[in-house]
Coordinates of C-alpha atoms in Angstrom, one line a residue:
Chain P
D1 CA -3.8 4.4 20.3
T2 CA -0.6 4.9 18.4
G3 CA -1.4 3.3 15.1
V4 CA -1.8 -0.1 13.4
S5 CA 0.0 -2.9 15.0
Q6 CA 0.8 -6.4 13.6
D7 CA 2.0 -9.5 15.3
P8 CA 4.4 -11.2 14.9
R9 CA 6.8 -9.0 13.1
H10 CA 8.8 -12.0 11.8
K11 CA 7.8 -15.6 11.3
I12 CA 9.9 -18.4 10.0
T13 CA 8.1 -21.6 9.2
K14 CA 8.7 -24.9 7.4
R15 CA 6.8 -25.6 4.2
G16 CA 3.5 -27.3 4.8
Q17 CA 2.9 -25.6 8.2
N18 CA 0.0 -23.3 8.9
V19 CA 0.6 -19.7 10.1
T20 CA -1.6 -17.0 11.5
F21 CA -1.0 -13.3 11.6
R22 CA -2.8 -10.7 13.6
C23 CA -3.6 -7.1 12.8
D24 CA -4.9 -4.5 15.3
P25 CA -6.2 -1.4 13.4
I26 CA -6.7 2.1 14.7
S27 CA -9.7 1.7 16.9
E28 CA -12.2 3.9 15.1
H29 CA -11.3 2.7 11.6
N30 CA -14.1 0.7 10.0
R31 CA -12.2 -0.6 7.0
L32 CA -9.2 -3.0 7.1
Y33 CA -7.0 -4.2 4.3
W34 CA -4.5 -7.0 3.9
Y35 CA -1.7 -6.8 1.3
R36 CA 1.3 -8.9 0.4
Q37 CA 4.6 -7.3 -0.7
T38 CA 7.6 -9.0 -2.2
L39 CA 11.1 -7.5 -2.7
G40 CA 11.1 -4.7 -5.2
Q41 CA 7.4 -4.7 -5.7
G42 CA 4.6 -2.6 -4.4
P43 CA 1.9 -4.0 -2.1
E44 CA -0.5 -6.4 -3.7
F45 CA -4.1 -6.2 -2.5
L46 CA -5.4 -9.4 -0.9
T47 CA -8.7 -8.6 0.8
Y48 CA -10.5 -6.0 2.8
F49 CA -13.2 -5.8 5.5
Q50 CA -15.8 -3.2 6.1
N51 CA -16.4 -3.7 9.8
E52 CA -16.7 -7.5 10.2
A53 CA -17.8 -8.2 6.6
Q54 CA -15.2 -9.4 4.1
L55 CA -16.3 -7.6 1.0
E56 CA -13.6 -8.3 -1.6
K57 CA -10.9 -10.9 -2.2
S58 CA -8.2 -10.8 -4.8
R59 CA -7.6 -13.6 -7.2
L60 CA -4.2 -13.8 -5.5
L61 CA -6.0 -15.2 -2.4
S62 CA -6.0 -18.9 -3.0
D63 CA -8.1 -21.2 -0.9
R64 CA -5.1 -21.8 1.4
F65 CA -5.6 -18.2 2.6
S66 CA -8.4 -17.1 5.0
A67 CA -9.0 -13.9 6.8
E68 CA -11.4 -12.9 9.5
R69 CA -12.4 -9.8 11.4
P70 CA -14.6 -10.9 14.2
K71 CA -16.7 -8.1 15.8
G72 CA -15.1 -5.6 13.4
S73 CA -12.0 -5.1 15.5
F74 CA -8.7 -7.0 15.0
S75 CA -8.2 -9.2 12.0
T76 CA -6.3 -12.4 11.4
L77 CA -4.9 -13.8 8.2
E78 CA -4.2 -17.5 8.1
I79 CA -2.1 -19.4 5.5
Q80 CA -2.5 -23.1 5.5
R81 CA 0.0 -25.5 4.0
T82 CA 2.5 -22.8 3.4
E83 CA 4.7 -22.9 0.3
Q84 CA 8.0 -21.2 -0.4
G85 CA 6.2 -18.8 -2.7
D86 CA 4.3 -17.5 0.3
S87 CA 7.5 -15.9 1.6
A88 CA 6.7 -12.1 1.6
M89 CA 5.9 -9.2 3.8
Y90 CA 2.2 -9.2 4.8
L91 CA 0.9 -5.7 5.5
C92 CA -2.3 -4.6 7.2
A93 CA -3.8 -1.2 6.7
S94 CA -6.9 0.5 8.1
R95 CA -9.0 3.5 7.3
W96 CA -12.0 5.5 8.5
T97 CA -14.3 5.7 5.4
G98 CA -16.2 8.6 6.8
S99 CA -13.5 11.2 6.5
S100 CA -10.7 10.4 4.2
Y101 CA -9.1 7.9 1.8
E102 CA -5.8 7.8 3.6
Q103 CA -4.7 4.3 4.7
Y104 CA -2.6 3.8 7.8
F105 CA -0.3 0.8 7.4
G106 CA 1.1 -1.4 10.1
P107 CA 4.8 -2.4 10.2
G108 CA 4.1 -5.7 8.5
T109 CA 4.8 -9.4 9.3
R110 CA 7.7 -10.8 7.4
L111 CA 7.1 -14.5 6.6
T112 CA 9.9 -16.8 5.5
V113 CA 9.0 -20.3 4.4
T114 CA 11.9 -22.7 4.4
Chain M
S1 CA -7.0 -5.6 -14.9
Q2 CA -5.5 -2.4 -13.6
K3 CA -1.8 -1.7 -14.4
I4 CA 0.3 0.9 -12.7
E5 CA 3.8 1.7 -13.8
Q6 CA 6.4 3.9 -12.1
N7 CA 9.9 4.9 -13.0
S8 CA 11.5 1.6 -13.6
E9 CA 15.0 2.8 -12.7
A10 CA 16.1 4.0 -9.3
L11 CA 16.5 7.8 -9.1
N12 CA 19.6 9.4 -7.8
I13 CA 19.7 13.2 -7.4
Q14 CA 21.9 15.8 -5.8
E15 CA 20.7 17.4 -2.6
G16 CA 18.8 20.6 -3.2
K17 CA 17.6 19.6 -6.7
T18 CA 14.0 18.7 -7.6
A19 CA 13.1 15.0 -7.9
T20 CA 10.3 14.1 -10.3
L21 CA 8.7 10.7 -10.1
T22 CA 6.2 9.3 -12.7
C23 CA 3.1 7.2 -12.3
N24 CA 1.3 5.9 -15.3
Y25 CA -1.9 3.8 -15.2
T26 CA -4.1 2.0 -17.7
N27 CA -7.5 0.3 -17.9
Y28 CA -9.2 2.5 -15.4
S29 CA -10.3 6.1 -14.7
P30 CA -9.8 6.6 -10.9
A31 CA -11.6 9.2 -8.9
Y32 CA -8.3 9.9 -7.1
L33 CA -4.7 8.9 -6.9
Q34 CA -2.5 8.6 -3.8
W35 CA 1.2 8.8 -3.1
Y36 CA 2.9 7.0 -0.3
R37 CA 6.5 6.8 1.1
Q38 CA 8.0 3.6 2.2
D39 CA 11.2 3.1 4.1
P40 CA 13.0 -0.2 4.2
G41 CA 11.3 -2.8 6.5
R42 CA 8.4 -0.5 7.2
G43 CA 4.8 -0.1 6.0
P44 CA 4.0 2.7 3.5
V45 CA 3.1 6.2 4.9
F46 CA 0.5 8.3 3.2
L47 CA 1.7 11.6 1.7
L48 CA -0.8 13.1 -0.7
L49 CA -4.1 12.5 -2.5
I50 CA -5.2 14.2 -5.7
R51 CA -8.7 14.0 -7.1
E52 CA -9.6 13.6 -10.8
N53 CA -10.9 17.2 -10.9
E54 CA -7.6 18.6 -9.4
K55 CA -4.7 19.4 -11.7
E56 CA -2.2 20.0 -8.9
K57 CA -1.8 19.6 -5.1
R58 CA 0.9 20.9 -2.9
K59 CA 2.1 20.1 0.6
E60 CA 5.2 21.8 1.9
R61 CA 8.0 20.7 -0.5
L62 CA 5.8 18.1 -2.3
K63 CA 3.8 18.7 -5.4
V64 CA 1.6 16.2 -7.3
T65 CA -0.1 16.7 -10.7
F66 CA -2.8 14.5 -12.2
D67 CA -3.5 14.4 -15.9
T68 CA -6.5 12.1 -16.6
T69 CA -6.1 12.5 -20.3
L70 CA -2.6 11.1 -20.3
K71 CA -3.4 8.8 -17.4
Q72 CA -0.4 10.1 -15.5
S73 CA 0.6 11.6 -12.2
L74 CA 3.8 13.3 -11.5
F75 CA 5.3 13.6 -8.0
H76 CA 7.8 16.3 -7.3
I77 CA 10.0 16.9 -4.2
T78 CA 11.6 20.3 -4.3
A79 CA 14.8 21.3 -2.5
S80 CA 15.5 17.6 -1.9
Q81 CA 17.3 16.4 1.3
P82 CA 19.0 13.1 2.1
A83 CA 16.1 12.4 4.5
D84 CA 13.9 12.2 1.4
S85 CA 15.6 9.0 0.3
A86 CA 13.0 6.3 0.3
T87 CA 10.8 4.3 -2.1
Y88 CA 7.7 6.3 -3.3
L89 CA 4.6 4.4 -4.3
C90 CA 1.5 5.6 -6.2
A91 CA -1.8 3.9 -5.6
L92 CA -5.3 4.1 -6.9
E93 CA -8.7 2.5 -5.9
G94 CA -10.2 0.3 -8.6
T95 CA -13.4 -1.7 -9.0
G96 CA -14.6 -3.5 -5.9
N97 CA -12.7 -1.1 -3.7
Q98 CA -9.4 -2.9 -4.5
F99 CA -6.3 -0.8 -4.2
Y100 CA -3.6 -1.1 -6.8
F101 CA 0.0 0.1 -6.0
G102 CA 2.8 0.7 -8.5
T103 CA 6.1 -1.1 -8.1
G104 CA 7.6 2.1 -6.5
T105 CA 10.5 4.3 -7.4
S106 CA 13.6 4.2 -5.2
L107 CA 14.9 7.7 -4.6
T108 CA 18.4 8.4 -3.3
V109 CA 19.3 12.0 -2.5
I110 CA 23.1 12.5 -2.5
P111 CA 24.5 15.0 -0.1

């Protein structure tokens, strides 16, 4: 296992379409985070999972956004009815809560909504 | 809500000098603070963590300080190299295990 992976790396979609992103964390990591990052800004927390349970969601996460982590392994983030304001880099990170606070980030999925 | 501010301007320094980056936070008393490095088009990479009861932490050419009275952390890179050019982010864990990141400081080390 070489780290956190995300798929796709880039996604271009038309406004109003639905998109889904996938994150595969480091296999033994029990906590998984989703962030959104726009140009010139730091990552903004969206949500996190402890194993398969979604424990916290940011106010940024409108009802068009939904995330899942079935069986506590990979996670998906779906955006319905995309808007141009959704254009951003979506980052996933994972962590093992038993040993450290360090988060390992994936390379991100860059979403462009036209 | 939690607010984190970093050097608003990009930082340009000469190779070999020490770069000092600032992170100020409000509205919370974190148990620890983290620093990450981010290169263009990539996810952040963890560098250092400092706990509230630690004044200073070092790792090779990196040094972090944490002043909980001032609500400030300083990040130093000594003997800077062009390869240190990147954006540096500070982060802390707030209520509900939400992580808050600063806007980042872009550092350019000039050969």
